[in-house]
Coordinates of C-alpha atoms and ligand atoms in Angstrom, one line a residue:
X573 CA -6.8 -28.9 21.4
X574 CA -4.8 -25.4 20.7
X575 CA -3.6 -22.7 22.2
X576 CA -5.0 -20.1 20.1
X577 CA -8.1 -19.2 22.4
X578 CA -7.7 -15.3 23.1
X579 CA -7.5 -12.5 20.3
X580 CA -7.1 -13.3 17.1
X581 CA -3.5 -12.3 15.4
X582 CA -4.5 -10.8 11.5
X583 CA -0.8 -10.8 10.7
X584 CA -2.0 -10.5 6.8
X585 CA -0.6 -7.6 4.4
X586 CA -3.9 -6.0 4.3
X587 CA -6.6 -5.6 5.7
X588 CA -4.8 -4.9 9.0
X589 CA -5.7 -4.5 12.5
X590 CA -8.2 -1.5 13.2
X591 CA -7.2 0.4 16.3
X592 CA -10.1 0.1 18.6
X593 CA -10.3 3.4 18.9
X594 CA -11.1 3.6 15.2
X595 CA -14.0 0.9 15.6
X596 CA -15.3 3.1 18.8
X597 CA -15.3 6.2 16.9
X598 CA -17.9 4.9 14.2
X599 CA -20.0 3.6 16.7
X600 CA -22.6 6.3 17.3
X601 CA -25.6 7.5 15.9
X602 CA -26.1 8.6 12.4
X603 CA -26.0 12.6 11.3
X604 CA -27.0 14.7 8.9
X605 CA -24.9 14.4 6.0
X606 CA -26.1 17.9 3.9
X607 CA -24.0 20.4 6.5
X608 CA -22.9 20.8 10.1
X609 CA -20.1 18.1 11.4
X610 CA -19.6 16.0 8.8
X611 CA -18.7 18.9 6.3
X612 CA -16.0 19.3 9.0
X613 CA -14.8 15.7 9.1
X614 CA -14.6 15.5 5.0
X615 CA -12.3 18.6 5.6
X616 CA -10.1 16.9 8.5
X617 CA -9.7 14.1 5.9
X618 CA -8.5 16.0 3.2
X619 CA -6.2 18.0 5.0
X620 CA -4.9 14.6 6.6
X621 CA -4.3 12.7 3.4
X622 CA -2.2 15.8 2.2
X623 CA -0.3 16.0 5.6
X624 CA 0.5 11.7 5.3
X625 CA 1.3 12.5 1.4
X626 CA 3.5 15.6 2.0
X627 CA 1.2 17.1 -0.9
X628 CA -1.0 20.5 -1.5
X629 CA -2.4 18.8 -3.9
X630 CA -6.7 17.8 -4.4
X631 CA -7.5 14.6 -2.5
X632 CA -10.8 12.7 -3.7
X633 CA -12.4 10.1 -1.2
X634 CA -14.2 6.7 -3.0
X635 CA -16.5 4.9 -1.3
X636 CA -14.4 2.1 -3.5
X637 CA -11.4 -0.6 -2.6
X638 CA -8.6 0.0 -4.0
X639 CA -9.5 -1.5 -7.1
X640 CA -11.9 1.3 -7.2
X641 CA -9.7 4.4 -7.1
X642 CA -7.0 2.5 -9.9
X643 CA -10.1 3.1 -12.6
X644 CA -10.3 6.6 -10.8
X645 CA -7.4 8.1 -11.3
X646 CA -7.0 6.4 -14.8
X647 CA -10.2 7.6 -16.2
X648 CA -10.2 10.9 -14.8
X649 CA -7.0 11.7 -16.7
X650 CA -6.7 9.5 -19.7
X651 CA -8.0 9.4 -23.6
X652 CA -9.7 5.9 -24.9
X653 CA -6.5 4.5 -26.8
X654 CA -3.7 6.4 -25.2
X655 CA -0.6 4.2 -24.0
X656 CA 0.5 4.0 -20.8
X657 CA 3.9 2.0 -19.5
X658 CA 3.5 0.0 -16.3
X659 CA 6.4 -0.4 -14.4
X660 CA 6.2 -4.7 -13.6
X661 CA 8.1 -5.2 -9.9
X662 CA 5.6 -8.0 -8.5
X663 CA 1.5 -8.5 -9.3
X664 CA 0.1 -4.6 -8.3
X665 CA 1.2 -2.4 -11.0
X666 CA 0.5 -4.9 -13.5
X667 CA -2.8 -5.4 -12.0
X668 CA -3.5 -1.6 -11.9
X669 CA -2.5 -1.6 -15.7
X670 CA -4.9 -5.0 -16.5
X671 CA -8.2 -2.3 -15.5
X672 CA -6.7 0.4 -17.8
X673 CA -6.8 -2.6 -20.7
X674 CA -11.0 -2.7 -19.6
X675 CA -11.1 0.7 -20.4
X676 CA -9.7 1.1 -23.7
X677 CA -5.6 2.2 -22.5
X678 CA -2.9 0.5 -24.8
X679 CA -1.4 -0.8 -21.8
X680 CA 2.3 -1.6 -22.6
X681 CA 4.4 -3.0 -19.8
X682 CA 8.0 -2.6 -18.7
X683 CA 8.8 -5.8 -18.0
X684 CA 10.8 -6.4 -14.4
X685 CA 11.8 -9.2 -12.2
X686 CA 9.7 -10.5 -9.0
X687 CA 12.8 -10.3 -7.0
X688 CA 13.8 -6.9 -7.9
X689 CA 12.7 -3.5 -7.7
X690 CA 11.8 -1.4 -11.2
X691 CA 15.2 -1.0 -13.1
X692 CA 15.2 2.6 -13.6
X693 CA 17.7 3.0 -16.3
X694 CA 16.1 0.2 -18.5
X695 CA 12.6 2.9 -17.6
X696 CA 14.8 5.7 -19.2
X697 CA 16.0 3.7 -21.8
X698 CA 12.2 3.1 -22.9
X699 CA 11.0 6.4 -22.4
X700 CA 14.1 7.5 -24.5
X701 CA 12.6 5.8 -27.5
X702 CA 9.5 7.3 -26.7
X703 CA 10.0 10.3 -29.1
X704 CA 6.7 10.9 -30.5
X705 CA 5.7 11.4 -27.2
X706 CA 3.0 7.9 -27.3
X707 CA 3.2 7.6 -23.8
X708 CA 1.0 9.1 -22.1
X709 CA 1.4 8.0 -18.1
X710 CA 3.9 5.6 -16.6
X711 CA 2.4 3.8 -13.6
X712 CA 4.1 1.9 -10.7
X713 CA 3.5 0.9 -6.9
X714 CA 5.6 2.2 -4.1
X715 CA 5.4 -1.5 -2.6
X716 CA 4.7 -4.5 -4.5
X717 CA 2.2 -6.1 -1.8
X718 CA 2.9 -9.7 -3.7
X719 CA 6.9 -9.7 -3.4
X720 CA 7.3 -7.2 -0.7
X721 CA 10.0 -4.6 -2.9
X722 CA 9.9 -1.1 -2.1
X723 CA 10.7 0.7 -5.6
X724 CA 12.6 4.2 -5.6
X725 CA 9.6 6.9 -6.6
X726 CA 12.4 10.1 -6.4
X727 CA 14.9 7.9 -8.4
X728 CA 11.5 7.2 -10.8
X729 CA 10.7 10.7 -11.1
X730 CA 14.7 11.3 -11.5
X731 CA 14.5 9.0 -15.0
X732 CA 11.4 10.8 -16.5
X733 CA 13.3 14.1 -16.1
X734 CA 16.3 13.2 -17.4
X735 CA 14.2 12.4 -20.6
X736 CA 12.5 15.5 -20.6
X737 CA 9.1 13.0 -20.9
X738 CA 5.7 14.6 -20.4
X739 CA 3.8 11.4 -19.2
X740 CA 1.9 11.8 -16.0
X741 CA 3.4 9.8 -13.0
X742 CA 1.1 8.0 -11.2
X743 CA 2.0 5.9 -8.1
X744 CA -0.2 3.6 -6.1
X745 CA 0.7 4.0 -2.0
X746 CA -1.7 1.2 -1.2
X747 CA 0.6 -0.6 0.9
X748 CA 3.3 2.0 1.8
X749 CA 1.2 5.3 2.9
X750 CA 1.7 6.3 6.3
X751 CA 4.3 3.3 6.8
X752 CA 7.4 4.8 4.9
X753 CA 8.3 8.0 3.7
X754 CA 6.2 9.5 0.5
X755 CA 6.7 13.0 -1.0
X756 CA 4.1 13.8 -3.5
X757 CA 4.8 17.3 -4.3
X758 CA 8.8 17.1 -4.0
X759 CA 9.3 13.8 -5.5
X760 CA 6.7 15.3 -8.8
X761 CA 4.3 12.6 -8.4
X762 CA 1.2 13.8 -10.8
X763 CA -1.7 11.4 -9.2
X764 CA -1.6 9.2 -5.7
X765 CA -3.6 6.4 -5.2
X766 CA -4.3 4.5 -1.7
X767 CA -6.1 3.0 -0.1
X768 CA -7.7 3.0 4.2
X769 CA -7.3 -0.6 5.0
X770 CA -3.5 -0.6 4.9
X771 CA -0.8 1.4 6.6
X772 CA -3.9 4.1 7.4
X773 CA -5.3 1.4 9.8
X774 CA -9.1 1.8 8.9
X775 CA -11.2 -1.2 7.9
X776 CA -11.7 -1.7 4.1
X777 CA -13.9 0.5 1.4
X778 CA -12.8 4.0 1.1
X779 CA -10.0 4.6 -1.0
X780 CA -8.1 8.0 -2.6
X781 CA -6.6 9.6 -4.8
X782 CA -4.8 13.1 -4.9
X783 CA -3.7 14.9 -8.0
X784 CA -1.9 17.8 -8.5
X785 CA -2.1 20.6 -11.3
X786 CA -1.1 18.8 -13.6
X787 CA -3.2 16.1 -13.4
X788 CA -6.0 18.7 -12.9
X789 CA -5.2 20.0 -16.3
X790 CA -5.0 17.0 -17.9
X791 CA -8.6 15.8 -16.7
X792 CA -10.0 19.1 -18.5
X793 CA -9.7 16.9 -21.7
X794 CA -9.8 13.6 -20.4
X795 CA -12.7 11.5 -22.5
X796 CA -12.7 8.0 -20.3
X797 CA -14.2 10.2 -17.6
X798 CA -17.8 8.6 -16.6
X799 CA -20.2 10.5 -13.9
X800 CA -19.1 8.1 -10.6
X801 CA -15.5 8.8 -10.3
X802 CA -15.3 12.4 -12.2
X803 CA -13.4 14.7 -10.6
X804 CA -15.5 17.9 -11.5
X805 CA -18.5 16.8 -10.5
X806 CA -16.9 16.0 -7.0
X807 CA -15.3 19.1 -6.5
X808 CA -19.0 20.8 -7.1
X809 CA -20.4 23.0 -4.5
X810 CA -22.4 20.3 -2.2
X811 CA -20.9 18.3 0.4
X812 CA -22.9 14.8 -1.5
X813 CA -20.7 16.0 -4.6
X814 CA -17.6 14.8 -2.5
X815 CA -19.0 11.4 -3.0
X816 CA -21.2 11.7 -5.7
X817 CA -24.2 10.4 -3.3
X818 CA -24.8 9.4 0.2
X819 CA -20.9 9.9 1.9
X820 CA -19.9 6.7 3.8
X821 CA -20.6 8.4 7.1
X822 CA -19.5 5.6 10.0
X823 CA -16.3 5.1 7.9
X824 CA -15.8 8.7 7.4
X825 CA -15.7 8.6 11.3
X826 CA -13.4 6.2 11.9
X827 CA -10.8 7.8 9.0
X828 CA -10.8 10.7 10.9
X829 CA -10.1 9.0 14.1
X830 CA -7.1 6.5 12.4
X831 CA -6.0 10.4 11.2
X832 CA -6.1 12.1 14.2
X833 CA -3.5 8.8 15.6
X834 CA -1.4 9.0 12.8
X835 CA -0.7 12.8 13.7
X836 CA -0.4 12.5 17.4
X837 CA 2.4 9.7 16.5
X838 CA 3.9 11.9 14.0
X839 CA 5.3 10.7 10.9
X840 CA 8.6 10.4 11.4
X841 CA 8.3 8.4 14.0
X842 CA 5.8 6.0 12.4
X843 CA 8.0 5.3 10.1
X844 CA 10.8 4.3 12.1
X845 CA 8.4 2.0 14.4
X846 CA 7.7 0.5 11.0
X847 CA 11.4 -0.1 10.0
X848 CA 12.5 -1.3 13.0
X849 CA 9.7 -4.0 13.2
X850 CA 10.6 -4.5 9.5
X851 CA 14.5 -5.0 10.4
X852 CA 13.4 -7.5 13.3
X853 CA 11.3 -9.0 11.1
X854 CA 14.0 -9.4 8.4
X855 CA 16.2 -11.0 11.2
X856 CA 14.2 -13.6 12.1
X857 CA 13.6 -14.7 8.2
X858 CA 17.5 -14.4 8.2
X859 CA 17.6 -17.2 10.7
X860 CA 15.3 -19.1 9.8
X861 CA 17.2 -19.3 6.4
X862 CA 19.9 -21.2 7.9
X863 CA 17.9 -24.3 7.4
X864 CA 17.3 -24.1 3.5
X865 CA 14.1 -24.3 2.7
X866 CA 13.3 -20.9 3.6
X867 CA 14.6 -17.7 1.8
X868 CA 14.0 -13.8 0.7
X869 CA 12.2 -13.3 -1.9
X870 CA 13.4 -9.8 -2.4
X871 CA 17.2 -10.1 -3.2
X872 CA 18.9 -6.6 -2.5
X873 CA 18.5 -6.2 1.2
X874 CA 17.8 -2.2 0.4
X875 CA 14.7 -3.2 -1.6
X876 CA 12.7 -4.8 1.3
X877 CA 9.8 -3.1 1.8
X878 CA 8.9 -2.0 5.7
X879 CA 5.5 -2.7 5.3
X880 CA 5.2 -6.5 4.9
X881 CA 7.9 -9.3 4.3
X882 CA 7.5 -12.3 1.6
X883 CA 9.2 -15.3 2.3
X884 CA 9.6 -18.1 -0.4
X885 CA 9.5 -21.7 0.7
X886 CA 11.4 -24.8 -1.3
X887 CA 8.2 -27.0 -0.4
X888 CA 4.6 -26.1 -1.0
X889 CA 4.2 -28.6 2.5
X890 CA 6.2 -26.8 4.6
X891 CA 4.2 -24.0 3.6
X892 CA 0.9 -24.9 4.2
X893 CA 2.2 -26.8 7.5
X894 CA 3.2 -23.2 8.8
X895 CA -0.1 -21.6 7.8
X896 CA -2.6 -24.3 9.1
X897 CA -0.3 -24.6 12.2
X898 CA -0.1 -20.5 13.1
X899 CA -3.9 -20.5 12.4
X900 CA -5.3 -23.5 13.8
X901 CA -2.9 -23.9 16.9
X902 CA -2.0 -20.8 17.5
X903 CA -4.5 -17.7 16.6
X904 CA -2.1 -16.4 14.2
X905 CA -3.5 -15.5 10.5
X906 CA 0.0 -15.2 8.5
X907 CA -0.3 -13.7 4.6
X908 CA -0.4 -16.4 1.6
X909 CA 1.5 -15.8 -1.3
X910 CA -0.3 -14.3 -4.2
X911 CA -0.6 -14.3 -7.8
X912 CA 2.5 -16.0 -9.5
X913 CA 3.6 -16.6 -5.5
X914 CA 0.5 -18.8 -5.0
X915 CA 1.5 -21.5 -3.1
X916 CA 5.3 -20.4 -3.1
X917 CA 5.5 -18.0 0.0
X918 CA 4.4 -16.9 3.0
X919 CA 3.5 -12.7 3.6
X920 CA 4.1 -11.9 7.6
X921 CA 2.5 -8.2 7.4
X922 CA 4.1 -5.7 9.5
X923 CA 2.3 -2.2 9.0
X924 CA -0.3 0.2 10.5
X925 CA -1.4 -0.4 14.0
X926 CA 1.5 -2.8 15.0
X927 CA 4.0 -2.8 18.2
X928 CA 6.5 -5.2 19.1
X929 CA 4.5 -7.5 20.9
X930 CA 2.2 -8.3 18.3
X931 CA 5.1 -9.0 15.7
X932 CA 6.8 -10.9 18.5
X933 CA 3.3 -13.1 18.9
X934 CA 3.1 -13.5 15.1
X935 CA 7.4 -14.4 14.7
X936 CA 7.0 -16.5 18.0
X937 CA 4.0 -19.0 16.5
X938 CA 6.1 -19.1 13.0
X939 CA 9.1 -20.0 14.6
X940 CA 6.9 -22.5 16.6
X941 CA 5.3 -23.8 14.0
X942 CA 8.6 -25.0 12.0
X943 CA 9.9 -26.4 15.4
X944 CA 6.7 -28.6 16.0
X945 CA 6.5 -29.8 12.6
X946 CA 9.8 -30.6 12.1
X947 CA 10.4 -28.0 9.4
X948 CA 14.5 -27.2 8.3
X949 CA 15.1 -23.8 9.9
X950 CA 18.1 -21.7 11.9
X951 CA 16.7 -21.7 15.5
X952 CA 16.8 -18.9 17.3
X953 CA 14.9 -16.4 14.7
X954 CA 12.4 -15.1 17.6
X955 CA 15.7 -14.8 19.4
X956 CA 17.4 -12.5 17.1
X957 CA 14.5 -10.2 16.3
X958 CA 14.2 -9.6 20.1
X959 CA 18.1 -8.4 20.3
X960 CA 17.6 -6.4 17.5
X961 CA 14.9 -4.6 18.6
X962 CA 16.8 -4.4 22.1
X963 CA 19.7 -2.9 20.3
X964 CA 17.6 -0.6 18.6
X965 CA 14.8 0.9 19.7
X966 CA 16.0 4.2 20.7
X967 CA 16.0 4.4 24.9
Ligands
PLP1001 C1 -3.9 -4.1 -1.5 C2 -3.4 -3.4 -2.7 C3 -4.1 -3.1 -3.8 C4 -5.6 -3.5 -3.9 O1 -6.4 -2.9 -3.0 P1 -7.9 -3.5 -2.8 O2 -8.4 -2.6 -1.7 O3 -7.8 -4.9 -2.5 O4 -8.6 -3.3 -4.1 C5 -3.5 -2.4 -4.8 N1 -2.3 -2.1 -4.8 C6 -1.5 -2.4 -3.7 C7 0.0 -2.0 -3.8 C8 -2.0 -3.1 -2.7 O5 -1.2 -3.4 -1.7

């Protein structure tokens, strides 16, 4: 028998939990799709993915994963054969830069640790070199989703400047938009990429990017551009143009919806809800360390990502005890590790439509599942989130 009967915990970095009022809101009947309201609602999502970006710059909606909008933004602004340097912190960046090798890029990246966030100097130091001017964009993720390190975009931008280097900066928000702060325009971020199914709390297959006048200038002359993803024909006079075909209507509803929450929240204080939930989070792992076989796998406290926390086990067993445990006892569906962390680490998600309970329910059959299956851990992790979050959440 379990105990798990009752809603299901997705307590996985992606796709998240849809608010239902998100799934209500697509469920209605179909409209017209040439004029009338849904002009309206591609507006209200424009104008919300430049208030959640901090940005006046152009947004573009795929009907596309996030996988999708990576070949976007690289094709709409890139020549077959031009270099770009990916900034390695974890498996995203490096995955971003992999699609830019399919499309004829000279993908060269800056090598970084999987505990670490980007090392800017040794990014300065590179682009330093750089004086012919051979690189043409440097690409890296706000959050690694695989190691769960938050890199510094500002300090980023900071080393490009210093340099005087004209490559485009282009950042993928996949698994940090609307859960931490992100300032396109100030922090002189040329292209955004994200995705819905994230921090922006709507189910999975429309994706963005945003690019600002730079970027628009640079896709003038841009020859990987191919008819799907080009960013002419989608600014084009008809509403299809948006999506080069038949919009995405249902979903388009239920982005506008996941929108409309994330403003009535506000930003500010979605993004403390996240690091608090993050900090409770981080204080349970910190207990749980006590007992050796579990550990950070991000080293510098100030590096951990709010959005989702990866935990490294010393046994592949313990590992898989956890996850089979929280899933099959318990309801709970806790984040594998990915890529190089295959088999090495758990994931417990903590972004978009979140509260306290829910990361209580998800730390609570964790911490159960170590104590039931006799795996080495500090007791008393539940324990120390709850006080922390007692302490902190503001009265
Ligand atoms: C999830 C994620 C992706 C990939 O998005 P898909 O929708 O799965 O294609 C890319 N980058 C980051 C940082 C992510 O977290």
């Amino acid at each position: 028998m379990s105990v798990k009967n009752g809603r299901q915990f997705l307590s996985i970095p992606g796709p998240t939990t849809v608010p239902d009022e998100v799934l209500a809101a697509m469920h209605r009947p179909a409209i017209d799709i040439r004029k009338g309201e849904l002009v309206d609602v591609t507006a209200a999502i424009k104008d919300g993915l430049r208030m959640i970006s901090k940005s006046d710059g152009t947004p573009f909606i795929y009907i596309a994963n996030g996988h999708g909008a990576w070949e976007a933004a690289l094709s709409n602004v890139l020549n077959r054969g031009d270099k770009v340097l990916v900034l390695e912190s974890g498996s995203f960046a490096v995955g971003w830069g992999q699609t830019g090798g399919t499309m004829g890029l000279d993908v060269e990246i800056l090598p970084g640790s999987w505990q670490r966030a980007v090392n800017v100097d040794a990014l300065e130091a590179r682009l330093k070199e750089d004086k012919s001017g051979d690189i043409k964009a440097v690409l890296v993720v706000q959050v690694d989703t695989a190691t769960s390190v938050v890199n510094d975009i500002s300090a980023i931008r900071r080393a490009i400047d210093n340099v005087g280097h004209d490559a485009l900066f282009m950042v993928d928000t996949i698994a940090s938009l609307g859960t931490m702060d992100f300032r396109m325009d100030e922090w002189g971020v040329d292209v955004t990429v994200t995705a819905c199914q994230k921090g922006l709390m709507m189910s999975p297959g429309v994706s963005f990017v945003i690019a600002n006048k730079k970027a628009l200038a640079r896709h003038e002359t841009a020859n990987l551009r191919t008819a799907y993803w080009d960013w002419t024909s989608r600014l084009g006079p008809e509403h299809y143009q948006n999506y080069a075909g038949t919009p995405p209507v249902h979903m388009l509803f239920g982005l506008q919806k996941a929108f409309e929450m994330i403003k009535a929240e506000g930003l500010e204080a979605i993004f403390l809800r996240h690091q608090l939930l993050a900090e409770a989070t981080r204080m349970a792992v910190k207990k749980w360390s006590e007992g050796g076989e579990f550990s950070f796998n991000i080293l510098n406290p100030a590096e951990r990502a709010n959005s989702v926390t990866t935990v490294l086990a010393a046994n592949d067993k313990s590992l898989d005890a956890v996850h089979k445990y929280c899933s099959e006892k318990c309801g709970v569906v806790v984040g594998v590790g990915i890529s190089q962390l295959s088999g090495k680490a758990l994931r417990i998600a903590h972004m978009g439509h979140i509260n306290a309970p829910m990361l209580m329910g998800t730390l609570s059959a964790i911490e159960m599942s170590m104590k039931a299956q006799d795996i080495p851990h500090g007791s008393g992790g539940v324990q120390a989130a709850i006080d922390y979050l007692a302490e902190n959440v503001p009265q």
